[in-house]
PDB file of C-alpha atoms and ligand atoms in Angstrom:
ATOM      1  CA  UNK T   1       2.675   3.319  19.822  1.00  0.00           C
ATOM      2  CA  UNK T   2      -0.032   4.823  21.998  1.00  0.00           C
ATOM      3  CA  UNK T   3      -3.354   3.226  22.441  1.00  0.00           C
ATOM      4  CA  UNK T   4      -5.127   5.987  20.392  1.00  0.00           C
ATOM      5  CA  UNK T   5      -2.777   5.539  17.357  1.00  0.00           C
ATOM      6  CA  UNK T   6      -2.914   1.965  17.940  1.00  0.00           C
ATOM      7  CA  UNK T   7      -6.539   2.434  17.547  1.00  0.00           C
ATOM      8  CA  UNK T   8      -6.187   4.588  14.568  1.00  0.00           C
ATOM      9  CA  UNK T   9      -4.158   2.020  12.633  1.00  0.00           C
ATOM     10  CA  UNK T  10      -5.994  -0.704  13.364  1.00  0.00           C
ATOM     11  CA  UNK T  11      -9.770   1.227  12.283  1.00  0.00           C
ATOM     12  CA  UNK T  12      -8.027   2.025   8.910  1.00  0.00           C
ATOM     13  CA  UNK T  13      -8.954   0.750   5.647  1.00  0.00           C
ATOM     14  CA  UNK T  14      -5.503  -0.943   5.134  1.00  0.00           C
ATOM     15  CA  UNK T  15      -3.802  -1.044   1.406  1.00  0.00           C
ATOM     16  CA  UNK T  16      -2.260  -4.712   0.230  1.00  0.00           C
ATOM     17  CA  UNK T  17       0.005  -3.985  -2.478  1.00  0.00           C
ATOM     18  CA  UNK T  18       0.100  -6.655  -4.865  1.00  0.00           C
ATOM     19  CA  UNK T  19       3.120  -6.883  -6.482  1.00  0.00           C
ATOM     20  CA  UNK T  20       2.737  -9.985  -9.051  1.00  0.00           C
ATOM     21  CA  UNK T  21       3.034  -7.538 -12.109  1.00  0.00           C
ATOM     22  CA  UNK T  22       6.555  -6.422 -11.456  1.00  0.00           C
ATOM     23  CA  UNK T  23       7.756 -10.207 -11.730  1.00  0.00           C
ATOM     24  CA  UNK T  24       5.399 -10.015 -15.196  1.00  0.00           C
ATOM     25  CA  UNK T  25       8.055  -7.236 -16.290  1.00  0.00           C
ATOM     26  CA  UNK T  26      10.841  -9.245 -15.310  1.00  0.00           C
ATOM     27  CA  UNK T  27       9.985 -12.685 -16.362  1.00  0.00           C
ATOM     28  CA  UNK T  28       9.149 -11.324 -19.877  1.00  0.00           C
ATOM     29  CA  UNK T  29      13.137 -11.216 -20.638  1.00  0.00           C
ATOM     30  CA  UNK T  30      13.685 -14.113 -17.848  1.00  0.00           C
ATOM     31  CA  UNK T  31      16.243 -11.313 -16.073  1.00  0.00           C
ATOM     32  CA  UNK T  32      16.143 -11.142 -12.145  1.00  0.00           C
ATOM     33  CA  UNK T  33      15.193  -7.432 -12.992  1.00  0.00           C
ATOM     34  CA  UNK T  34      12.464  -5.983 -11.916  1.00  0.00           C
ATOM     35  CA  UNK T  35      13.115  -7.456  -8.361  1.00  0.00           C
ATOM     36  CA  UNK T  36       9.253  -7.664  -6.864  1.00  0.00           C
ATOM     37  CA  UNK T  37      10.617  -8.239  -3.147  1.00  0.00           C
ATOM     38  CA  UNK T  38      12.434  -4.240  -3.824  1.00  0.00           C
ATOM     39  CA  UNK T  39       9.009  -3.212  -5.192  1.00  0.00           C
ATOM     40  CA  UNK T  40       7.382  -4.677  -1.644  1.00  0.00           C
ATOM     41  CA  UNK T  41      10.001  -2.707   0.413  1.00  0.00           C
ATOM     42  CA  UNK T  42       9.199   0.266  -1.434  1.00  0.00           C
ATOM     43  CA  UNK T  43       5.849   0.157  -1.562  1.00  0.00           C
ATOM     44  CA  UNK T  44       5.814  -0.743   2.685  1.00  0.00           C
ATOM     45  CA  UNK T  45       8.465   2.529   2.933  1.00  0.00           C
ATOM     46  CA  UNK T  46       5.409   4.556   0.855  1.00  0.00           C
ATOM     47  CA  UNK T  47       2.592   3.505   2.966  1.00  0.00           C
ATOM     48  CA  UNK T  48       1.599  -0.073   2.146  1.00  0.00           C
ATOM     49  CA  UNK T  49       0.164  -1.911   5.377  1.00  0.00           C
ATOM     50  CA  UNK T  50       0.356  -5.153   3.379  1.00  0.00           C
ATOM     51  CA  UNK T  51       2.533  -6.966   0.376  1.00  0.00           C
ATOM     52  CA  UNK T  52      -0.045  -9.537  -1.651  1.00  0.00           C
ATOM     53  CA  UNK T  53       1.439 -11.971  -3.984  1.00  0.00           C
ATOM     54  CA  UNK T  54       0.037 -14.784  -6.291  1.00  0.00           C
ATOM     55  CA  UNK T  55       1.724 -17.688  -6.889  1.00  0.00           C
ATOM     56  CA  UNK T  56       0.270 -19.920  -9.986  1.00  0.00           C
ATOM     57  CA  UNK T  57       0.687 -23.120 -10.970  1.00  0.00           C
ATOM     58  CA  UNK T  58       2.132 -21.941 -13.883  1.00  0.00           C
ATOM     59  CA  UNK T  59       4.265 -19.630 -12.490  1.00  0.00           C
ATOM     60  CA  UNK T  60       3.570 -17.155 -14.920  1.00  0.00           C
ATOM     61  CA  UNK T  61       4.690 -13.869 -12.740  1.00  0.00           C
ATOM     62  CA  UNK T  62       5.775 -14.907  -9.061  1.00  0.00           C
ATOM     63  CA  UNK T  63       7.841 -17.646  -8.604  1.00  0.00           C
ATOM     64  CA  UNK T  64       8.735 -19.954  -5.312  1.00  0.00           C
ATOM     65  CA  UNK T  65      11.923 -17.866  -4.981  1.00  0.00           C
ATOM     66  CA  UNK T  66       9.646 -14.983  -4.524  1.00  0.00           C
ATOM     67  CA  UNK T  67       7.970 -16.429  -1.955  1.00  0.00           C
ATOM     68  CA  UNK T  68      10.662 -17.375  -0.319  1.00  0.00           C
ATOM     69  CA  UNK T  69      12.545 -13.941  -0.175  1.00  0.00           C
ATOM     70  CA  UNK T  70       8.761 -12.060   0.464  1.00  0.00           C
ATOM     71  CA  UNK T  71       8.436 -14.039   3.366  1.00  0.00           C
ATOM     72  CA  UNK T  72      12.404 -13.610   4.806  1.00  0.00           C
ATOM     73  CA  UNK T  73      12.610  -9.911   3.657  1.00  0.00           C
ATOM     74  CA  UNK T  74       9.409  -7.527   4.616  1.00  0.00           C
ATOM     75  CA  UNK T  75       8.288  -6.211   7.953  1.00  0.00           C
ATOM     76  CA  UNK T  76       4.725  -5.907   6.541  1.00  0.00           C
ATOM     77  CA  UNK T  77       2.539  -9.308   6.127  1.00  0.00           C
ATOM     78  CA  UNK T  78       2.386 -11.099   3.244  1.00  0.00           C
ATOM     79  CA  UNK T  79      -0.829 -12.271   1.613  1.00  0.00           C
ATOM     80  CA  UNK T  80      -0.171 -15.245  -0.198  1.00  0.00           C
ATOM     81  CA  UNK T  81      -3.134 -15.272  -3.258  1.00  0.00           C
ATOM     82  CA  UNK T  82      -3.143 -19.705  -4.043  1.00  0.00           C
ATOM     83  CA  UNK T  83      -5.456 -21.945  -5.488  1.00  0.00           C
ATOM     84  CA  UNK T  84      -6.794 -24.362  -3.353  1.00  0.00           C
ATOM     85  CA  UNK T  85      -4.413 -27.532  -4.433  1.00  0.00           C
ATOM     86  CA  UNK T  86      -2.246 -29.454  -2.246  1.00  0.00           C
ATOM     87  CA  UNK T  87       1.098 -28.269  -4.616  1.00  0.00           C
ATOM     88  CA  UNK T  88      -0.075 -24.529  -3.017  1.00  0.00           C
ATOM     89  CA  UNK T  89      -0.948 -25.785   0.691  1.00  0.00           C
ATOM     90  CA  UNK T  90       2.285 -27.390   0.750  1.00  0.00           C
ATOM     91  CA  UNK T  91       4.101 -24.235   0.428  1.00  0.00           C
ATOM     92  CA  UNK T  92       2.043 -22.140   2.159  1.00  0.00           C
ATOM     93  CA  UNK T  93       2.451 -23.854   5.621  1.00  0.00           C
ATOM     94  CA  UNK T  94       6.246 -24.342   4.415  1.00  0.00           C
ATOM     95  CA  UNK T  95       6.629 -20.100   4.555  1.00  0.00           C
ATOM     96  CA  UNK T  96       3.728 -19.404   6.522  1.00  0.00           C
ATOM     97  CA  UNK T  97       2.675 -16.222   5.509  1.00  0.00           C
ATOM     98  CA  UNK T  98       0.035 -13.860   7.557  1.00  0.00           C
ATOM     99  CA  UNK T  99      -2.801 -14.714   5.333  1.00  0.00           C
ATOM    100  CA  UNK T 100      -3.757 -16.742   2.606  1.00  0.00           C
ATOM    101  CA  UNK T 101      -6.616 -15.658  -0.371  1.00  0.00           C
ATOM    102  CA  UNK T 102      -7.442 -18.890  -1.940  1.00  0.00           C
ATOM    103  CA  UNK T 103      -8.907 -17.639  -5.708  1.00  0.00           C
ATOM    104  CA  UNK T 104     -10.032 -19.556  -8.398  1.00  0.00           C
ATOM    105  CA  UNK T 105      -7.257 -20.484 -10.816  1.00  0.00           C
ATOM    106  CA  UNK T 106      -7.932 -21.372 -14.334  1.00  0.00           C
ATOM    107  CA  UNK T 107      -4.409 -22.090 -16.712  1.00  0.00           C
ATOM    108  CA  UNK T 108      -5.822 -20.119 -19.839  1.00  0.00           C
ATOM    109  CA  UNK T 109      -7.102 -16.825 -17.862  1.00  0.00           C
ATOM    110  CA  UNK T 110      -5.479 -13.688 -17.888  1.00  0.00           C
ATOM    111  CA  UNK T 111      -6.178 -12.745 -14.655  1.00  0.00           C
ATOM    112  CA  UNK T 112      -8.479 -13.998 -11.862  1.00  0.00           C
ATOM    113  CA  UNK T 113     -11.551 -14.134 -13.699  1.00  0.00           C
ATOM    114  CA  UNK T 114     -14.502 -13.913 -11.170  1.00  0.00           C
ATOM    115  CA  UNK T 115     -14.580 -15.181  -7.557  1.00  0.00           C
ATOM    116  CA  UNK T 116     -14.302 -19.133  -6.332  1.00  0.00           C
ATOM    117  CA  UNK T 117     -17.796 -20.730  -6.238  1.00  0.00           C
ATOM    118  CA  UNK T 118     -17.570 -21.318  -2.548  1.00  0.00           C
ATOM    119  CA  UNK T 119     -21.181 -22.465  -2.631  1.00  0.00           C
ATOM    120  CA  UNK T 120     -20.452 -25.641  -5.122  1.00  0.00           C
ATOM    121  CA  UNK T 121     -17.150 -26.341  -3.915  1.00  0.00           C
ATOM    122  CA  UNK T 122     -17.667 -26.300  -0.136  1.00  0.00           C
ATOM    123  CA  UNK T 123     -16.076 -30.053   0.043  1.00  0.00           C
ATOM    124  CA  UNK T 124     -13.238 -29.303  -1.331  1.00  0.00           C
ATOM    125  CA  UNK T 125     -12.255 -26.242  -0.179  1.00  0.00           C
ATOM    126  CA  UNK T 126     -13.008 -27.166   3.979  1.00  0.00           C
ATOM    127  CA  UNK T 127      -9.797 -29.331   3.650  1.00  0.00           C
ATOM    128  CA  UNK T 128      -7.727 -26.355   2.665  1.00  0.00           C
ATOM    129  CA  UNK T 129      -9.611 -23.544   4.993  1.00  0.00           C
ATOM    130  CA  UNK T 130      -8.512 -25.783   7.986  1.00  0.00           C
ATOM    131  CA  UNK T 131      -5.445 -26.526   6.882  1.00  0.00           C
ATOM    132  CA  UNK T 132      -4.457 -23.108   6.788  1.00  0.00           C
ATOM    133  CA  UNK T 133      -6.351 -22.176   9.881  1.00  0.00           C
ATOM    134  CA  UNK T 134      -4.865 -24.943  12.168  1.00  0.00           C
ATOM    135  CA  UNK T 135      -1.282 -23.607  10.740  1.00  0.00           C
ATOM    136  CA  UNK T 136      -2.341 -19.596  11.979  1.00  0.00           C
ATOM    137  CA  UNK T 137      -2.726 -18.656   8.864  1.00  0.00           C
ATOM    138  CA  UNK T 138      -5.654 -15.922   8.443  1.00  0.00           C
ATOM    139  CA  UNK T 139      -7.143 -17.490   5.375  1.00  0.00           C
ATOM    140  CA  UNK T 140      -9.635 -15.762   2.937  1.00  0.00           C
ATOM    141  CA  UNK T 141     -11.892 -16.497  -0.036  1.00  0.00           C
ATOM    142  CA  UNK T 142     -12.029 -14.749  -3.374  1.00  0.00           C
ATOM    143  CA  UNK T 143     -15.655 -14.603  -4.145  1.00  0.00           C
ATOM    144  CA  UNK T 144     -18.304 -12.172  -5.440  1.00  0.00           C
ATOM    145  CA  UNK T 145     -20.373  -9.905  -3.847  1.00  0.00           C
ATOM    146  CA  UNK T 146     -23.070 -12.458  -3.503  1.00  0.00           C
ATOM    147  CA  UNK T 147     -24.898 -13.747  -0.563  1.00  0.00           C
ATOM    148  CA  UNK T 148     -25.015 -17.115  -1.128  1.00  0.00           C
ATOM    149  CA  UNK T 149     -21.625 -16.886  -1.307  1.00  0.00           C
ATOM    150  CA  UNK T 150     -20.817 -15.301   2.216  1.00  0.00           C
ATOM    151  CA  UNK T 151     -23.459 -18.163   3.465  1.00  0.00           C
ATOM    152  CA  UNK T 152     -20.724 -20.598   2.210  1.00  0.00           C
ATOM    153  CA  UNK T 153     -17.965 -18.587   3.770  1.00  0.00           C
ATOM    154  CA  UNK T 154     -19.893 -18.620   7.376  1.00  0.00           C
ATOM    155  CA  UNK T 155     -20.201 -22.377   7.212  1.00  0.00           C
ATOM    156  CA  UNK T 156     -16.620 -22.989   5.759  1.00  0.00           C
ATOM    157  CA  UNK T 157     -15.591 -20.839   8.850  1.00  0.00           C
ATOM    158  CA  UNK T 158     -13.955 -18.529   6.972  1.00  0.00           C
ATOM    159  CA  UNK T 159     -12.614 -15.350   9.167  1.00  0.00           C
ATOM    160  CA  UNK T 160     -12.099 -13.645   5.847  1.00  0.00           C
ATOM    161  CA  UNK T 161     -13.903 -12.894   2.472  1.00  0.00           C
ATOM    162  CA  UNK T 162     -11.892 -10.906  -0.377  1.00  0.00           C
ATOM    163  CA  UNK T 163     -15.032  -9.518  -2.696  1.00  0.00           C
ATOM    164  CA  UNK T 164     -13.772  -9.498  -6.152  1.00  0.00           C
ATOM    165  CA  UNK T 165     -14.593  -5.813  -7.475  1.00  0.00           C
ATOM    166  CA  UNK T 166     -13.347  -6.846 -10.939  1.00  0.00           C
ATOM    167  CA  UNK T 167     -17.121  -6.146 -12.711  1.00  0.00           C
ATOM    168  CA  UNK T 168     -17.873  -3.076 -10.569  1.00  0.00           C
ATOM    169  CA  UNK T 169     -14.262  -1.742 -12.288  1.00  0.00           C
ATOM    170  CA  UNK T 170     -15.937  -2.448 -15.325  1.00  0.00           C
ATOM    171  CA  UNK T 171     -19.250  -1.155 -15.449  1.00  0.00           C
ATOM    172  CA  UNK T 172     -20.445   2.433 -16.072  1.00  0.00           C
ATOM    173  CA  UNK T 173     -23.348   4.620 -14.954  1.00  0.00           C
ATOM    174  CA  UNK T 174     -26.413   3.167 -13.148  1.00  0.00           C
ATOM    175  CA  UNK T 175     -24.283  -1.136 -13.707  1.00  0.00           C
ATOM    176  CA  UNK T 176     -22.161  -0.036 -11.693  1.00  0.00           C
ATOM    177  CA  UNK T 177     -24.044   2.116  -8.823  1.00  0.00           C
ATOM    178  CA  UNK T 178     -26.277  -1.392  -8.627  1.00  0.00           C
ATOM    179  CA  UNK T 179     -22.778  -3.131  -8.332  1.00  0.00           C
ATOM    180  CA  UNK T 180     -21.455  -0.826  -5.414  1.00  0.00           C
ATOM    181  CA  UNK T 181     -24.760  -1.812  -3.466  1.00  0.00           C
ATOM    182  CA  UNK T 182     -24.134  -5.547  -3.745  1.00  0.00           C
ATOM    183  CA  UNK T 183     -20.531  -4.649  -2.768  1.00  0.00           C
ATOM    184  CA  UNK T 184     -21.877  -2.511   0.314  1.00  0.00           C
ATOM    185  CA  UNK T 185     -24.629  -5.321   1.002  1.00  0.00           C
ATOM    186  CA  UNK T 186     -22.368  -8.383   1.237  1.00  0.00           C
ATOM    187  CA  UNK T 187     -19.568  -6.282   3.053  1.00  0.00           C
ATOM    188  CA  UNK T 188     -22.491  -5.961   5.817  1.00  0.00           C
ATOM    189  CA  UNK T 189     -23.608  -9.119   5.659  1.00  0.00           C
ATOM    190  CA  UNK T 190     -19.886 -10.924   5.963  1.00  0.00           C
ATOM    191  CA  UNK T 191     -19.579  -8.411   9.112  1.00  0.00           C
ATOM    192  CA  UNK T 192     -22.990  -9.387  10.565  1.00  0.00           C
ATOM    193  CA  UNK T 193     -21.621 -12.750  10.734  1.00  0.00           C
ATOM    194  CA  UNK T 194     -18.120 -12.355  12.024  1.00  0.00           C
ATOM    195  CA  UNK T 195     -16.407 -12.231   8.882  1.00  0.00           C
ATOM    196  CA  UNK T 196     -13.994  -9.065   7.633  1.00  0.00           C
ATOM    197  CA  UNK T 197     -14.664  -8.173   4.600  1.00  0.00           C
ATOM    198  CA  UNK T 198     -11.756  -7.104   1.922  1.00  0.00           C
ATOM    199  CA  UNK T 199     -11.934  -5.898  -1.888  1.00  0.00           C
ATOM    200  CA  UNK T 200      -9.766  -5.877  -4.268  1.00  0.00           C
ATOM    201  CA  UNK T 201      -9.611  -6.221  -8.537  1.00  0.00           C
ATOM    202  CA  UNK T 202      -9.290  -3.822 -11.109  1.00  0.00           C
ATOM    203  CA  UNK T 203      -9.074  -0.897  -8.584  1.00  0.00           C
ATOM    204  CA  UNK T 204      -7.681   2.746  -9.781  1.00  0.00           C
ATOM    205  CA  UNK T 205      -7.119   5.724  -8.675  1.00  0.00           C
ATOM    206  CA  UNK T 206     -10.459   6.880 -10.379  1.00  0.00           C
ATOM    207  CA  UNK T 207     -12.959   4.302  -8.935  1.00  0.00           C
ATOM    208  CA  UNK T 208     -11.394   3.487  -5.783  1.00  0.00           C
ATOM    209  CA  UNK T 209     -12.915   6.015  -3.305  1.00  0.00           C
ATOM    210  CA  UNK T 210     -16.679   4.477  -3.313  1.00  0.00           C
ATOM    211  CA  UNK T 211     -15.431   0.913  -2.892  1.00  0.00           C
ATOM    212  CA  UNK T 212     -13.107   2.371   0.064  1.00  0.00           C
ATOM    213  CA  UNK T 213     -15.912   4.363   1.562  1.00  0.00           C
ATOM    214  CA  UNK T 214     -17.895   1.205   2.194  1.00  0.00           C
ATOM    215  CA  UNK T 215     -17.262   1.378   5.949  1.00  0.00           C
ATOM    216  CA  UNK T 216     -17.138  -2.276   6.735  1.00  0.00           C
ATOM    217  CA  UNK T 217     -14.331  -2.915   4.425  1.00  0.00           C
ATOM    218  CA  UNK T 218     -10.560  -3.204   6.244  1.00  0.00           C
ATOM    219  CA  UNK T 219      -8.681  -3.874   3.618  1.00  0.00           C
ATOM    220  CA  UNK T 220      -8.012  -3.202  -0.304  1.00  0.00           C
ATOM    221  CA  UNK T 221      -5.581  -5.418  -2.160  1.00  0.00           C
ATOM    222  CA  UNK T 222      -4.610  -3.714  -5.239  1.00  0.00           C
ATOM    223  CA  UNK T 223      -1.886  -4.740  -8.257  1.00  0.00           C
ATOM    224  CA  UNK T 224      -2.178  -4.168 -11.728  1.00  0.00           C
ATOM    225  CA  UNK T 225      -3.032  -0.569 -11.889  1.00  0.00           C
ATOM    226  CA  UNK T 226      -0.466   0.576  -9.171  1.00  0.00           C
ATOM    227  CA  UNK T 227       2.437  -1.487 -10.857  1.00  0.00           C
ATOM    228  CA  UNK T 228       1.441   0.333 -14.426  1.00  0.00           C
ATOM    229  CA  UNK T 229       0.772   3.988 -12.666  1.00  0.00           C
ATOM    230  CA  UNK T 230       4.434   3.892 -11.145  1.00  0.00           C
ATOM    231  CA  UNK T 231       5.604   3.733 -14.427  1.00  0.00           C
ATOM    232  CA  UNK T 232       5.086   7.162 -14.789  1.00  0.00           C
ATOM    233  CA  UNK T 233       4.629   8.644 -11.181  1.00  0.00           C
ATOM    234  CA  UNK T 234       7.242   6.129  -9.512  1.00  0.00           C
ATOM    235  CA  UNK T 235       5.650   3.343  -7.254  1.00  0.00           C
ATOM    236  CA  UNK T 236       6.423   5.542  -3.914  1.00  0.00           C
ATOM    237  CA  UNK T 237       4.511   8.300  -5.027  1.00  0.00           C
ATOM    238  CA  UNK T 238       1.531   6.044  -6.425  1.00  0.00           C
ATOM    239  CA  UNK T 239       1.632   3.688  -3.430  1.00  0.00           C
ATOM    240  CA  UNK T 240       1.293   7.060  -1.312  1.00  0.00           C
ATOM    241  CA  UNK T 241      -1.362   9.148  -3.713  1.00  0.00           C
ATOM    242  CA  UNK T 242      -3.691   5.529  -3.549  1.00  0.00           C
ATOM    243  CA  UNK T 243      -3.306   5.507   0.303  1.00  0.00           C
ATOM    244  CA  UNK T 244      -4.406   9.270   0.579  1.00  0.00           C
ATOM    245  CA  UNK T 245      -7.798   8.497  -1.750  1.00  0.00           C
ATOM    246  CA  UNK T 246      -8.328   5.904   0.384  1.00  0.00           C
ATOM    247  CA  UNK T 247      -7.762   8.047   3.434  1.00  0.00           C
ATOM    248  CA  UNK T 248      -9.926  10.766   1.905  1.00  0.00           C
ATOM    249  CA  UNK T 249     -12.877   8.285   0.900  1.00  0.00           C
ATOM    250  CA  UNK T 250     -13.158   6.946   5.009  1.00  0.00           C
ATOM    251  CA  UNK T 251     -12.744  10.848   5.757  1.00  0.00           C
TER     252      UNK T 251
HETATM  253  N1  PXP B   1      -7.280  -9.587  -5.051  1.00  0.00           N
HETATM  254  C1  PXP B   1      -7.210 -10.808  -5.620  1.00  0.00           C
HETATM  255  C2  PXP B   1      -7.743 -11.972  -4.855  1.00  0.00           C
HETATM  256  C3  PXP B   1      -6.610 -11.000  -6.880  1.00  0.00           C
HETATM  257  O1  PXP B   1      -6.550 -12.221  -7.421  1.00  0.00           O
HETATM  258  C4  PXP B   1      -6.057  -9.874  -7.535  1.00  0.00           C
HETATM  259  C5  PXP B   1      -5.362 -10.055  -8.847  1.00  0.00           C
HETATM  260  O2  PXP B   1      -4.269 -10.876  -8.689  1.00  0.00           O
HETATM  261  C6  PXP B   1      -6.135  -8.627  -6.895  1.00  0.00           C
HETATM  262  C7  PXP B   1      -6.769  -8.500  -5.672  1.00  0.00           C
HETATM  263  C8  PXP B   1      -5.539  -7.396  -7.492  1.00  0.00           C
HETATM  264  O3  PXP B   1      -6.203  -7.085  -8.678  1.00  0.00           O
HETATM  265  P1  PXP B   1      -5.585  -5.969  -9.621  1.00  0.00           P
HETATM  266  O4  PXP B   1      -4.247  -6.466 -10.041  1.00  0.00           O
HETATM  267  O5  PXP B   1      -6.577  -5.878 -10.727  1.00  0.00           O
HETATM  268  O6  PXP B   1      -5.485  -4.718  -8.804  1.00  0.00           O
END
């Protein structure tokens, strides 16, 4: 690769593809089909810079096997998404993935309802952001687009923040212009301090391009929407039509 394409790629707002929804489909008639480690290979063949996958204690879509063939199988990092336990840090220095998002996990949610409370549980979650650190493993917290919250992050010594975008998805009108600005306002403030910001939750192909024109943003993780789109488009051709908004929204 040439410096100025290596440039390129590394500027760009990368895409995580977070497949957990696929092994939702297949554990719902306990089949091995549909495979989530073929849906990571075709989503990196379509454009994907990054495979994401959540692994809960209940083991409700991904499972250990998953893990296990997701970290043997792709040529694009994994993102391990874990709740800060010792069950989860266990097998995350076992595989070793690129990075690890460390989200609040609570049994009864549906899905990852709000970011951690880095603030309140500072003592806790050191252990695990050190952990994970010492082991090279780019680690990242789930929290909202709140500045307390990135003041937490700085003096965990986190080199990562995920900003959940989950109630910007979900607002309308003036909501959720107010919500973009906290977005845009805590993306600057986690890159004032060192730390690179990421997004992700409830992102589509029709409120995706303000969230990715955010400058300081590198990366989007994105799952539920993409794994219902291809459905009907195919994941290849959704994988690639998300990666083009996002390429349109940086210009
Ligand atoms: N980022 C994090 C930390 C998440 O927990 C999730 C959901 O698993 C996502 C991104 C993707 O959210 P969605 O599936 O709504 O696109």
């Amino acid at each position: 690769m040439t410096a100025r394409l290596r440039a390129t790629a590394e500027g760009r707002l990368r895409l995580g593809v977070n497949i957990d929804h696929v092994a939702t489909i297949r554990n719902a008639r306990g089949d091995s089909y549909p495979d989530p480690v073929r849906a990571a290979l075709l989503a990196a063949e379509a454009g994907a810079d990054g495979i994401t996958a959540h692994l809960r204690e209940d083991r409700r879509h991904i499972t250990d096997d998953d893990i296990a063939r997701l970290s043997e199988g792709l040529s694009i990092p994994l993102n391990l998404e874990m709740a800060a336990t010792d069950e989860m840090l266990a097998i995350a220095l076992r595989h070793r993935p690129r990075a690890a998002c460390i989200v609040p996990e609570k049994r009864e949610e549906i899905t990852t309802e709000g970011g951690l409370d880095a603030a309140r549980h500072h003592n806790h979650l050191a252990h695990y952001v050190d952990q994970l650190g010492q082991a090279g493993i780019r680690v990242s917290l789930f929290i909202e687009p709140d500045p307390a919250q990135i003041e937490a992050a700085i003096r965990l010594g986190a080199p990562v923040v995920e900003l959940h975008t989950g109630r910007y998805a979900h607002l309308d009108g003036e909501a959720r212009a107010v919500e973009l600005r906290r977005l845009a306002d805590a993306a600057a403030l986690a890159v004032k301090n060192g730390i690179e910001p990421h997004a992700g939750h409830g992102l589509t192909f029709d409120n995706v391009v303000p969230v990715a024109a955010i400058p300081q943003f590198r990366e989007l993780n994105i799952g539920h929407f993409l794994i219902g789109e291809a459905i009907f488009s195919g994941l290849g051709d959704t994988v690639r039509r998300m990666r083009a908004l996002m390429d349109e929204a940086r210009g």
